[in-house]
PDB file of C-alpha atoms in Angstrom:
ATOM      1  CA  MET A   1     -32.594  86.213  53.169  1.00  0.00           C
ATOM      2  CA  LYS A   2     -36.460  86.834  52.537  1.00  0.00           C
ATOM      3  CA  ALA A   3     -38.789  89.902  52.540  1.00  0.00           C
ATOM      4  CA  ASN A   4     -42.110  89.721  52.229  1.00  0.00           C
ATOM      5  CA  VAL A   5     -43.871  92.585  50.120  1.00  0.00           C
ATOM      6  CA  TYR A   6     -47.391  94.431  50.421  1.00  0.00           C
ATOM      7  CA  VAL A   7     -48.685  97.382  48.241  1.00  0.00           C
ATOM      8  CA  THR A   8     -52.351  98.037  48.860  1.00  0.00           C
ATOM      9  CA  LEU A   9     -54.369 100.515  47.764  1.00  0.00           C
ATOM     10  CA  LYS A  10     -54.267 103.768  50.234  1.00  0.00           C
ATOM     11  CA  ASN A  11     -57.284 104.722  51.641  1.00  0.00           C
ATOM     12  CA  GLY A  12     -59.399 106.967  49.752  1.00  0.00           C
ATOM     13  CA  VAL A  13     -58.422 105.277  46.602  1.00  0.00           C
ATOM     14  CA  LEU A  14     -62.112 103.388  44.645  1.00  0.00           C
ATOM     15  CA  ASP A  15     -60.571  99.282  44.332  1.00  0.00           C
ATOM     16  CA  ILE A  16     -63.221  98.156  42.016  1.00  0.00           C
ATOM     17  CA  GLN A  17     -61.930  94.978  42.033  1.00  0.00           C
ATOM     18  CA  GLY A  18     -62.517  95.091  46.136  1.00  0.00           C
ATOM     19  CA  ARG A  19     -66.483  96.204  45.478  1.00  0.00           C
ATOM     20  CA  ALA A  20     -66.875  93.234  42.822  1.00  0.00           C
ATOM     21  CA  VAL A  21     -65.438  90.876  44.723  1.00  0.00           C
ATOM     22  CA  MET A  22     -66.959  91.858  48.310  1.00  0.00           C
ATOM     23  CA  ASP A  23     -70.931  92.090  45.928  1.00  0.00           C
ATOM     24  CA  ALA A  24     -70.049  88.327  44.719  1.00  0.00           C
ATOM     25  CA  LEU A  25     -69.981  87.510  48.528  1.00  0.00           C
ATOM     26  CA  GLY A  26     -72.512  89.074  49.389  1.00  0.00           C
ATOM     27  CA  SER A  27     -74.942  87.097  46.934  1.00  0.00           C
ATOM     28  CA  LEU A  28     -72.839  83.834  48.558  1.00  0.00           C
ATOM     29  CA  ASP A  29     -74.844  85.205  52.006  1.00  0.00           C
ATOM     30  CA  PHE A  30     -71.688  86.065  53.766  1.00  0.00           C
ATOM     31  CA  LYS A  31     -73.715  88.641  55.283  1.00  0.00           C
ATOM     32  CA  GLU A  32     -71.476  89.776  58.019  1.00  0.00           C
ATOM     33  CA  LEU A  33     -68.729  91.203  55.184  1.00  0.00           C
ATOM     34  CA  LYS A  34     -68.187  94.613  55.925  1.00  0.00           C
ATOM     35  CA  ASP A  35     -65.478  95.624  53.848  1.00  0.00           C
ATOM     36  CA  LEU A  36     -62.597  93.991  51.252  1.00  0.00           C
ATOM     37  CA  ARG A  37     -59.490  95.422  50.059  1.00  0.00           C
ATOM     38  CA  ILE A  38     -57.953  93.673  47.190  1.00  0.00           C
ATOM     39  CA  GLY A  39     -53.885  94.109  46.894  1.00  0.00           C
ATOM     40  CA  ARG A  40     -50.621  93.035  45.891  1.00  0.00           C
ATOM     41  CA  PHE A  41     -48.167  90.539  47.902  1.00  0.00           C
ATOM     42  CA  MET A  42     -44.619  89.650  46.742  1.00  0.00           C
ATOM     43  CA  GLU A  43     -41.628  87.507  47.652  1.00  0.00           C
ATOM     44  CA  LEU A  44     -38.784  88.261  47.064  1.00  0.00           C
ATOM     45  CA  GLU A  45     -35.022  86.523  47.869  1.00  0.00           C
ATOM     46  CA  VAL A  46     -32.379  89.290  48.162  1.00  0.00           C
ATOM     47  CA  ASP A  47     -28.499  89.079  49.458  1.00  0.00           C
ATOM     48  CA  ALA A  48     -28.691  90.900  52.352  1.00  0.00           C
ATOM     49  CA  ALA A  49     -25.984  90.934  55.247  1.00  0.00           C
ATOM     50  CA  THR A  50     -28.639  91.817  57.954  1.00  0.00           C
ATOM     51  CA  PRO A  51     -32.058  92.650  58.110  1.00  0.00           C
ATOM     52  CA  GLU A  52     -32.108  95.732  58.253  1.00  0.00           C
ATOM     53  CA  GLU A  53     -30.186  96.437  54.827  1.00  0.00           C
ATOM     54  CA  ALA A  54     -32.230  94.047  53.823  1.00  0.00           C
ATOM     55  CA  LYS A  55     -35.245  96.031  54.549  1.00  0.00           C
ATOM     56  CA  ALA A  56     -33.934  99.410  53.606  1.00  0.00           C
ATOM     57  CA  ARG A  57     -32.681  97.485  49.814  1.00  0.00           C
ATOM     58  CA  VAL A  58     -36.200  96.406  49.325  1.00  0.00           C
ATOM     59  CA  THR A  59     -38.076  99.812  50.383  1.00  0.00           C
ATOM     60  CA  GLU A  60     -36.167 101.456  47.911  1.00  0.00           C
ATOM     61  CA  MET A  61     -37.388  98.627  45.108  1.00  0.00           C
ATOM     62  CA  CYS A  62     -40.909  99.790  46.181  1.00  0.00           C
ATOM     63  CA  LYS A  63     -40.499 103.138  46.041  1.00  0.00           C
ATOM     64  CA  SER A  64     -38.951 103.269  42.212  1.00  0.00           C
ATOM     65  CA  LEU A  65     -41.088 100.704  41.174  1.00  0.00           C
ATOM     66  CA  LEU A  66     -43.116  98.052  42.679  1.00  0.00           C
ATOM     67  CA  ALA A  67     -45.241 100.718  43.985  1.00  0.00           C
ATOM     68  CA  ASN A  68     -47.468 103.474  42.012  1.00  0.00           C
ATOM     69  CA  PRO A  69     -46.587 106.264  45.350  1.00  0.00           C
ATOM     70  CA  VAL A  70     -50.150 107.786  43.337  1.00  0.00           C
ATOM     71  CA  ILE A  71     -52.418 105.402  45.324  1.00  0.00           C
ATOM     72  CA  GLU A  72     -50.655 103.153  46.580  1.00  0.00           C
ATOM     73  CA  ASP A  73     -48.667 102.034  50.164  1.00  0.00           C
ATOM     74  CA  TYR A  74     -46.063  99.178  50.595  1.00  0.00           C
ATOM     75  CA  ARG A  75     -45.087  97.763  53.657  1.00  0.00           C
ATOM     76  CA  VAL A  76     -42.138  95.004  54.089  1.00  0.00           C
ATOM     77  CA  GLU A  77     -41.354  92.515  56.497  1.00  0.00           C
ATOM     78  CA  VAL A  78     -37.776  91.148  56.485  1.00  0.00           C
ATOM     79  CA  ALA A  79     -37.575  87.664  57.780  1.00  0.00           C
ATOM     80  CA  GLU A  80     -35.289  86.793  60.290  1.00  0.00           C
TER      81      GLU A  80
ATOM     82  CA  MET B   1     -41.245 118.040  10.646  1.00  0.00           C
ATOM     83  CA  LYS B   2     -39.708 114.423  11.536  1.00  0.00           C
ATOM     84  CA  PHE B   3     -41.291 111.732  14.056  1.00  0.00           C
ATOM     85  CA  ALA B   4     -39.788 109.629  16.572  1.00  0.00           C
ATOM     86  CA  ILE B   5     -42.121 106.744  16.926  1.00  0.00           C
ATOM     87  CA  ILE B   6     -40.572 104.685  20.026  1.00  0.00           C
ATOM     88  CA  VAL B   7     -41.116 100.869  20.300  1.00  0.00           C
ATOM     89  CA  PHE B   8     -41.362  98.483  23.308  1.00  0.00           C
ATOM     90  CA  PRO B   9     -41.242  95.379  23.733  1.00  0.00           C
ATOM     91  CA  GLY B  10     -44.864  94.421  23.585  1.00  0.00           C
ATOM     92  CA  SER B  11     -46.657  98.141  21.902  1.00  0.00           C
ATOM     93  CA  ASN B  12     -49.294  97.772  19.255  1.00  0.00           C
ATOM     94  CA  CYS B  13     -50.390 101.162  17.825  1.00  0.00           C
ATOM     95  CA  ASP B  14     -46.301 101.798  16.295  1.00  0.00           C
ATOM     96  CA  HIS B  15     -47.704 100.385  12.891  1.00  0.00           C
ATOM     97  CA  ASP B  16     -50.685 103.051  12.828  1.00  0.00           C
ATOM     98  CA  CYS B  17     -49.250 106.086  13.840  1.00  0.00           C
ATOM     99  CA  TYR B  18     -45.699 105.219  11.563  1.00  0.00           C
ATOM    100  CA  HIS B  19     -48.334 105.257   8.467  1.00  0.00           C
ATOM    101  CA  VAL B  20     -50.921 107.789   9.935  1.00  0.00           C
ATOM    102  CA  VAL B  21     -47.301 110.018   9.633  1.00  0.00           C
ATOM    103  CA  LYS B  22     -45.628 109.082   6.630  1.00  0.00           C
ATOM    104  CA  HIS B  23     -48.343 108.449   4.403  1.00  0.00           C
ATOM    105  CA  VAL B  24     -51.373 110.118   5.080  1.00  0.00           C
ATOM    106  CA  MET B  25     -49.883 112.615   6.905  1.00  0.00           C
ATOM    107  CA  GLY B  26     -46.771 112.963   4.845  1.00  0.00           C
ATOM    108  CA  GLN B  27     -43.758 113.448   7.051  1.00  0.00           C
ATOM    109  CA  GLU B  28     -41.016 112.065   7.989  1.00  0.00           C
ATOM    110  CA  ALA B  29     -41.126 108.918  10.633  1.00  0.00           C
ATOM    111  CA  GLU B  30     -38.862 106.100  11.878  1.00  0.00           C
ATOM    112  CA  TYR B  31     -39.029 104.275  14.767  1.00  0.00           C
ATOM    113  CA  VAL B  32     -37.305 104.179  17.679  1.00  0.00           C
ATOM    114  CA  TRP B  33     -36.372 101.283  19.612  1.00  0.00           C
ATOM    115  CA  HIS B  34     -36.714 101.396  23.048  1.00  0.00           C
ATOM    116  CA  LYS B  35     -32.737 100.287  23.444  1.00  0.00           C
ATOM    117  CA  ASP B  36     -31.822 103.320  22.202  1.00  0.00           C
ATOM    118  CA  CYS B  37     -30.564 106.082  23.266  1.00  0.00           C
ATOM    119  CA  SER B  38     -30.701 109.430  21.095  1.00  0.00           C
ATOM    120  CA  LEU B  39     -33.685 111.396  19.469  1.00  0.00           C
ATOM    121  CA  GLU B  40     -30.997 113.329  17.674  1.00  0.00           C
ATOM    122  CA  GLY B  41     -32.888 115.069  14.514  1.00  0.00           C
ATOM    123  CA  PHE B  42     -36.497 114.097  15.637  1.00  0.00           C
ATOM    124  CA  ASP B  43     -39.494 117.086  16.094  1.00  0.00           C
ATOM    125  CA  CYS B  44     -42.235 114.936  17.733  1.00  0.00           C
ATOM    126  CA  VAL B  45     -41.598 111.505  19.318  1.00  0.00           C
ATOM    127  CA  ILE B  46     -45.101 109.812  19.535  1.00  0.00           C
ATOM    128  CA  LEU B  47     -45.486 106.564  22.820  1.00  0.00           C
ATOM    129  CA  PRO B  48     -47.628 104.401  20.909  1.00  0.00           C
ATOM    130  CA  GLY B  49     -50.643 102.052  22.702  1.00  0.00           C
ATOM    131  CA  GLY B  50     -50.431  98.724  22.924  1.00  0.00           C
ATOM    132  CA  PHE B  51     -49.422  96.445  26.639  1.00  0.00           C
ATOM    133  CA  SER B  52     -45.441  97.187  26.353  1.00  0.00           C
ATOM    134  CA  TYR B  53     -44.399  94.272  29.081  1.00  0.00           C
ATOM    135  CA  GLY B  54     -47.427  92.760  29.028  1.00  0.00           C
ATOM    136  CA  ASP B  55     -49.006  95.021  31.725  1.00  0.00           C
ATOM    137  CA  TYR B  56     -47.364  93.511  34.196  1.00  0.00           C
ATOM    138  CA  LEU B  57     -47.434  94.854  37.919  1.00  0.00           C
ATOM    139  CA  ARG B  58     -49.014  97.630  36.635  1.00  0.00           C
ATOM    140  CA  THR B  59     -49.341  99.483  33.315  1.00  0.00           C
ATOM    141  CA  GLY B  60     -46.213 101.252  32.137  1.00  0.00           C
ATOM    142  CA  SER B  61     -44.473 100.867  34.766  1.00  0.00           C
ATOM    143  CA  ILE B  62     -41.718  98.808  33.363  1.00  0.00           C
ATOM    144  CA  ALA B  63     -41.060 100.169  30.419  1.00  0.00           C
ATOM    145  CA  ARG B  64     -40.451 104.202  31.692  1.00  0.00           C
ATOM    146  CA  PHE B  65     -37.305 102.359  32.630  1.00  0.00           C
ATOM    147  CA  SER B  66     -36.344 101.608  28.945  1.00  0.00           C
ATOM    148  CA  PRO B  67     -33.702 103.656  28.473  1.00  0.00           C
ATOM    149  CA  ILE B  68     -35.159 105.897  25.942  1.00  0.00           C
ATOM    150  CA  MET B  69     -36.816 107.494  28.157  1.00  0.00           C
ATOM    151  CA  ALA B  70     -34.304 108.936  30.215  1.00  0.00           C
ATOM    152  CA  GLU B  71     -33.690 110.824  26.417  1.00  0.00           C
ATOM    153  CA  VAL B  72     -37.836 111.201  26.608  1.00  0.00           C
ATOM    154  CA  GLY B  73     -37.822 112.920  29.445  1.00  0.00           C
ATOM    155  CA  ARG B  74     -34.803 115.133  28.552  1.00  0.00           C
ATOM    156  CA  PHE B  75     -36.053 115.820  24.622  1.00  0.00           C
ATOM    157  CA  ALA B  76     -39.687 117.085  26.860  1.00  0.00           C
ATOM    158  CA  ALA B  77     -37.443 119.730  29.101  1.00  0.00           C
ATOM    159  CA  ALA B  78     -36.328 120.821  26.116  1.00  0.00           C
ATOM    160  CA  GLY B  79     -39.869 121.529  24.932  1.00  0.00           C
ATOM    161  CA  GLY B  80     -39.657 118.954  21.946  1.00  0.00           C
ATOM    162  CA  LEU B  81     -42.970 117.710  21.783  1.00  0.00           C
ATOM    163  CA  VAL B  82     -44.514 114.581  23.427  1.00  0.00           C
ATOM    164  CA  LEU B  83     -47.887 112.360  22.529  1.00  0.00           C
ATOM    165  CA  GLY B  84     -47.985 109.410  24.744  1.00  0.00           C
ATOM    166  CA  ILE B  85     -51.419 107.207  23.274  1.00  0.00           C
ATOM    167  CA  CYS B  86     -53.303 104.879  25.269  1.00  0.00           C
ATOM    168  CA  ASN B  87     -50.670 103.045  26.329  1.00  0.00           C
ATOM    169  CA  GLY B  88     -47.841 105.580  26.121  1.00  0.00           C
ATOM    170  CA  PHE B  89     -50.410 107.889  27.632  1.00  0.00           C
ATOM    171  CA  GLN B  90     -49.691 105.324  30.716  1.00  0.00           C
ATOM    172  CA  ILE B  91     -46.128 105.364  30.519  1.00  0.00           C
ATOM    173  CA  LEU B  92     -46.103 108.850  30.254  1.00  0.00           C
ATOM    174  CA  CYS B  93     -47.990 109.227  33.924  1.00  0.00           C
ATOM    175  CA  GLU B  94     -45.872 106.069  35.575  1.00  0.00           C
ATOM    176  CA  ALA B  95     -42.502 107.849  33.469  1.00  0.00           C
ATOM    177  CA  GLY B  96     -43.752 111.854  35.642  1.00  0.00           C
ATOM    178  CA  LEU B  97     -43.868 112.989  32.913  1.00  0.00           C
ATOM    179  CA  LEU B  98     -47.847 113.088  33.580  1.00  0.00           C
ATOM    180  CA  PRO B  99     -49.139 113.960  36.634  1.00  0.00           C
ATOM    181  CA  GLY B 100     -51.540 110.836  37.701  1.00  0.00           C
ATOM    182  CA  VAL B 101     -52.562 107.269  37.060  1.00  0.00           C
ATOM    183  CA  LEU B 102     -54.078 105.604  34.500  1.00  0.00           C
ATOM    184  CA  MET B 103     -56.006 102.703  37.182  1.00  0.00           C
ATOM    185  CA  ARG B 104     -59.217  99.523  36.119  1.00  0.00           C
ATOM    186  CA  ASN B 105     -62.150 100.465  33.813  1.00  0.00           C
ATOM    187  CA  ARG B 106     -64.509 101.263  36.500  1.00  0.00           C
ATOM    188  CA  ALA B 107     -66.719  97.990  35.049  1.00  0.00           C
ATOM    189  CA  LEU B 108     -63.632  96.486  35.440  1.00  0.00           C
ATOM    190  CA  LYS B 109     -63.757  95.447  31.073  1.00  0.00           C
ATOM    191  CA  PHE B 110     -61.782  96.274  28.284  1.00  0.00           C
ATOM    192  CA  ILE B 111     -63.463  98.474  26.611  1.00  0.00           C
ATOM    193  CA  CYS B 112     -63.369  99.395  22.717  1.00  0.00           C
ATOM    194  CA  LYS B 113     -65.808 101.306  21.162  1.00  0.00           C
ATOM    195  CA  ASN B 114     -65.780 105.159  19.711  1.00  0.00           C
ATOM    196  CA  VAL B 115     -66.485 107.315  22.363  1.00  0.00           C
ATOM    197  CA  ASP B 116     -66.847 111.108  22.272  1.00  0.00           C
ATOM    198  CA  VAL B 117     -64.527 113.447  23.650  1.00  0.00           C
ATOM    199  CA  ARG B 118     -64.839 117.471  23.846  1.00  0.00           C
ATOM    200  CA  VAL B 119     -61.710 119.814  22.998  1.00  0.00           C
ATOM    201  CA  GLU B 120     -61.415 121.986  25.761  1.00  0.00           C
ATOM    202  CA  SER B 121     -59.629 124.343  24.291  1.00  0.00           C
ATOM    203  CA  SER B 122     -57.739 124.776  21.314  1.00  0.00           C
ATOM    204  CA  GLN B 123     -55.498 126.867  22.753  1.00  0.00           C
ATOM    205  CA  SER B 124     -52.604 124.012  22.562  1.00  0.00           C
ATOM    206  CA  ALA B 125     -50.357 122.711  20.275  1.00  0.00           C
ATOM    207  CA  PHE B 126     -51.762 119.262  19.961  1.00  0.00           C
ATOM    208  CA  THR B 127     -55.183 121.194  19.350  1.00  0.00           C
ATOM    209  CA  SER B 128     -55.599 124.685  17.231  1.00  0.00           C
ATOM    210  CA  ALA B 129     -56.895 122.419  14.376  1.00  0.00           C
ATOM    211  CA  TYR B 130     -59.843 121.642  15.955  1.00  0.00           C
ATOM    212  CA  LYS B 131     -62.333 124.399  17.537  1.00  0.00           C
ATOM    213  CA  ASP B 132     -63.242 125.255  21.563  1.00  0.00           C
ATOM    214  CA  ASN B 133     -65.809 122.618  22.593  1.00  0.00           C
ATOM    215  CA  GLU B 134     -65.677 119.978  19.190  1.00  0.00           C
ATOM    216  CA  VAL B 135     -66.879 116.547  20.223  1.00  0.00           C
ATOM    217  CA  LEU B 136     -64.803 114.265  18.369  1.00  0.00           C
ATOM    218  CA  SER B 137     -65.588 110.922  17.560  1.00  0.00           C
ATOM    219  CA  ILE B 138     -62.138 108.574  18.267  1.00  0.00           C
ATOM    220  CA  PRO B 139     -61.776 105.125  19.430  1.00  0.00           C
ATOM    221  CA  VAL B 140     -60.882 104.251  23.005  1.00  0.00           C
ATOM    222  CA  ALA B 141     -59.529 100.378  23.714  1.00  0.00           C
ATOM    223  CA  HIS B 142     -57.987  99.669  26.467  1.00  0.00           C
ATOM    224  CA  ALA B 143     -58.888  98.240  29.878  1.00  0.00           C
ATOM    225  CA  ASP B 144     -56.948 100.573  32.743  1.00  0.00           C
ATOM    226  CA  GLY B 145     -57.992 103.506  31.477  1.00  0.00           C
ATOM    227  CA  ASN B 146     -59.938 105.512  34.931  1.00  0.00           C
ATOM    228  CA  TYR B 147     -57.369 108.752  35.337  1.00  0.00           C
ATOM    229  CA  PHE B 148     -56.864 109.170  38.806  1.00  0.00           C
ATOM    230  CA  ALA B 149     -54.706 111.323  40.979  1.00  0.00           C
ATOM    231  CA  SER B 150     -54.891 113.497  44.412  1.00  0.00           C
ATOM    232  CA  PRO B 151     -57.160 116.087  44.899  1.00  0.00           C
ATOM    233  CA  GLU B 152     -55.115 118.455  44.650  1.00  0.00           C
ATOM    234  CA  THR B 153     -53.342 117.477  41.611  1.00  0.00           C
ATOM    235  CA  ILE B 154     -56.548 118.053  39.229  1.00  0.00           C
ATOM    236  CA  LYS B 155     -56.882 121.179  40.843  1.00  0.00           C
ATOM    237  CA  GLU B 156     -53.829 122.092  39.503  1.00  0.00           C
ATOM    238  CA  LEU B 157     -55.196 120.465  36.444  1.00  0.00           C
ATOM    239  CA  GLU B 158     -57.359 122.431  36.059  1.00  0.00           C
ATOM    240  CA  ASP B 159     -56.922 125.994  36.986  1.00  0.00           C
ATOM    241  CA  ASN B 160     -53.847 126.044  34.619  1.00  0.00           C
ATOM    242  CA  GLY B 161     -56.165 124.091  31.372  1.00  0.00           C
ATOM    243  CA  CYS B 162     -54.243 121.117  31.646  1.00  0.00           C
ATOM    244  CA  VAL B 163     -56.969 118.979  30.883  1.00  0.00           C
ATOM    245  CA  LEU B 164     -57.166 119.064  27.097  1.00  0.00           C
ATOM    246  CA  PHE B 165     -60.170 116.291  26.401  1.00  0.00           C
ATOM    247  CA  ARG B 166     -62.906 115.107  27.941  1.00  0.00           C
ATOM    248  CA  TYR B 167     -65.480 112.715  27.532  1.00  0.00           C
ATOM    249  CA  SER B 168     -68.763 114.153  26.446  1.00  0.00           C
ATOM    250  CA  THR B 169     -72.309 113.466  25.006  1.00  0.00           C
ATOM    251  CA  ALA B 170     -71.843 113.642  21.506  1.00  0.00           C
ATOM    252  CA  LYS B 171     -73.666 117.293  21.996  1.00  0.00           C
ATOM    253  CA  GLY B 172     -71.341 117.472  24.531  1.00  0.00           C
ATOM    254  CA  ASP B 173     -72.515 117.229  27.684  1.00  0.00           C
ATOM    255  CA  LEU B 174     -70.271 115.899  30.778  1.00  0.00           C
ATOM    256  CA  SER B 175     -72.725 113.053  31.542  1.00  0.00           C
ATOM    257  CA  PRO B 176     -71.435 110.425  34.548  1.00  0.00           C
ATOM    258  CA  GLU B 177     -72.877 107.985  31.575  1.00  0.00           C
ATOM    259  CA  ALA B 178     -70.471 109.618  28.484  1.00  0.00           C
ATOM    260  CA  ASN B 179     -67.309 108.237  31.178  1.00  0.00           C
ATOM    261  CA  PRO B 180     -66.813 104.699  29.594  1.00  0.00           C
ATOM    262  CA  ASN B 181     -64.526 103.690  31.842  1.00  0.00           C
ATOM    263  CA  GLY B 182     -64.975 106.196  35.012  1.00  0.00           C
ATOM    264  CA  SER B 183     -61.827 108.964  34.975  1.00  0.00           C
ATOM    265  CA  LEU B 184     -62.042 111.756  37.941  1.00  0.00           C
ATOM    266  CA  GLY B 185     -63.492 115.266  35.708  1.00  0.00           C
ATOM    267  CA  ASN B 186     -63.991 112.192  32.677  1.00  0.00           C
ATOM    268  CA  ILE B 187     -61.002 113.514  32.638  1.00  0.00           C
ATOM    269  CA  ALA B 188     -59.423 111.741  28.678  1.00  0.00           C
ATOM    270  CA  GLY B 189     -56.405 113.267  28.041  1.00  0.00           C
ATOM    271  CA  ILE B 190     -54.154 115.956  30.056  1.00  0.00           C
ATOM    272  CA  THR B 191     -50.444 117.872  29.088  1.00  0.00           C
ATOM    273  CA  ASN B 192     -48.400 118.874  31.280  1.00  0.00           C
ATOM    274  CA  ALA B 193     -48.368 121.966  32.931  1.00  0.00           C
ATOM    275  CA  THR B 194     -45.608 123.414  29.622  1.00  0.00           C
ATOM    276  CA  GLY B 195     -48.373 122.185  27.410  1.00  0.00           C
ATOM    277  CA  ASN B 196     -45.820 119.727  25.377  1.00  0.00           C
ATOM    278  CA  VAL B 197     -46.256 116.439  26.596  1.00  0.00           C
ATOM    279  CA  LEU B 198     -50.225 115.679  26.141  1.00  0.00           C
ATOM    280  CA  GLY B 199     -51.988 111.895  27.339  1.00  0.00           C
ATOM    281  CA  LEU B 200     -54.678 110.390  26.167  1.00  0.00           C
ATOM    282  CA  MET B 201     -56.589 107.605  25.751  1.00  0.00           C
ATOM    283  CA  PRO B 202     -58.074 107.533  22.980  1.00  0.00           C
ATOM    284  CA  HIS B 203     -56.694 106.888  19.394  1.00  0.00           C
ATOM    285  CA  PRO B 204     -56.439 109.605  16.975  1.00  0.00           C
ATOM    286  CA  GLU B 205     -54.740 107.929  14.638  1.00  0.00           C
ATOM    287  CA  ARG B 206     -56.915 104.875  14.483  1.00  0.00           C
ATOM    288  CA  ALA B 207     -59.821 107.411  13.078  1.00  0.00           C
ATOM    289  CA  SER B 208     -57.639 109.342  10.786  1.00  0.00           C
ATOM    290  CA  GLU B 209     -58.626 108.714   7.233  1.00  0.00           C
ATOM    291  CA  LEU B 210     -61.906 108.452   5.423  1.00  0.00           C
ATOM    292  CA  ALA B 211     -61.306 105.206   4.533  1.00  0.00           C
ATOM    293  CA  LEU B 212     -61.447 103.776   7.989  1.00  0.00           C
ATOM    294  CA  GLY B 213     -64.824 105.733   8.039  1.00  0.00           C
ATOM    295  CA  ASN B 214     -63.582 108.473  10.365  1.00  0.00           C
ATOM    296  CA  THR B 215     -61.185 111.218  10.231  1.00  0.00           C
ATOM    297  CA  ASP B 216     -61.893 113.322  14.062  1.00  0.00           C
ATOM    298  CA  GLY B 217     -58.442 112.442  15.197  1.00  0.00           C
ATOM    299  CA  LYS B 218     -56.175 113.821  12.267  1.00  0.00           C
ATOM    300  CA  GLY B 219     -56.872 117.090  13.435  1.00  0.00           C
ATOM    301  CA  MET B 220     -54.713 116.638  16.157  1.00  0.00           C
ATOM    302  CA  PHE B 221     -51.754 115.454  13.777  1.00  0.00           C
ATOM    303  CA  GLU B 222     -51.679 118.373  11.305  1.00  0.00           C
ATOM    304  CA  SER B 223     -52.323 120.923  14.509  1.00  0.00           C
ATOM    305  CA  ILE B 224     -48.550 119.609  15.862  1.00  0.00           C
ATOM    306  CA  ILE B 225     -47.515 119.785  11.880  1.00  0.00           C
ATOM    307  CA  THR B 226     -48.830 123.183  12.284  1.00  0.00           C
ATOM    308  CA  SER B 227     -47.354 124.106  15.623  1.00  0.00           C
ATOM    309  CA  PHE B 228     -43.544 122.655  13.932  1.00  0.00           C
ATOM    310  CA  ALA B 229     -44.138 125.023  10.535  1.00  0.00           C
TER     311      ALA B 229
END
């Protein structure tokens, strides 16, 4: 079963990479850009009986290693 | 006094620490491989600098699951002295032995230079050889040294006197210009609430010999040895 994990910086945590990339786009004349934040996207392939089970296990993976709760949020999507 | 120097895949300051402990300070030192599970007989544990597991995912995030880390946790809980330098600091944060996290430097660059660091308190097992507010010049070498924690955690650290080192000017002023990496509160090093676990980004082991032109870091090793005697 395929699972997608999105790890993003929490609101309020300064995203310096995102800021640098945003400034670069601004200098390329993309003046409409209001905000840009950089995160991490991971594709996982897991053995699980049901999508619910897969989601629960991948959530455990996020808690133990894939995200740092001090600065990051995460979101798990399992393909049905 | 017997020091354990933990070696992770990617540690690269382990030999420097060993050299200073053994040959400069004249103490016993042994390397402990990260897959070992015992710290029996050791009096102090050093987690050296480097790039454990290539800094993949986040700095220190994979090293914290090395078998030895459970034992480092037990050693710290029993009151043993643990010193995490640079990557060692990052590992201690990921392991939850110290609060907060080291994020990418504000300027997104690897910084390798001497910085001025103010000793916030000499009332610590790691700083008794220094004077309060003494300013040390110690090298940093990191890309991820930007200390961050929630406002509640920062307040707790400040209230409990856990901030042991701050980036400052040579005169000891905490200006934003003296902050090389964007750390909150100019924080360069913190201890846990019980004061026996220290993590810091500057490298005292690179500043402990006259031959290297700088002995400002030697006091940290002297303090540890004094506290044990």
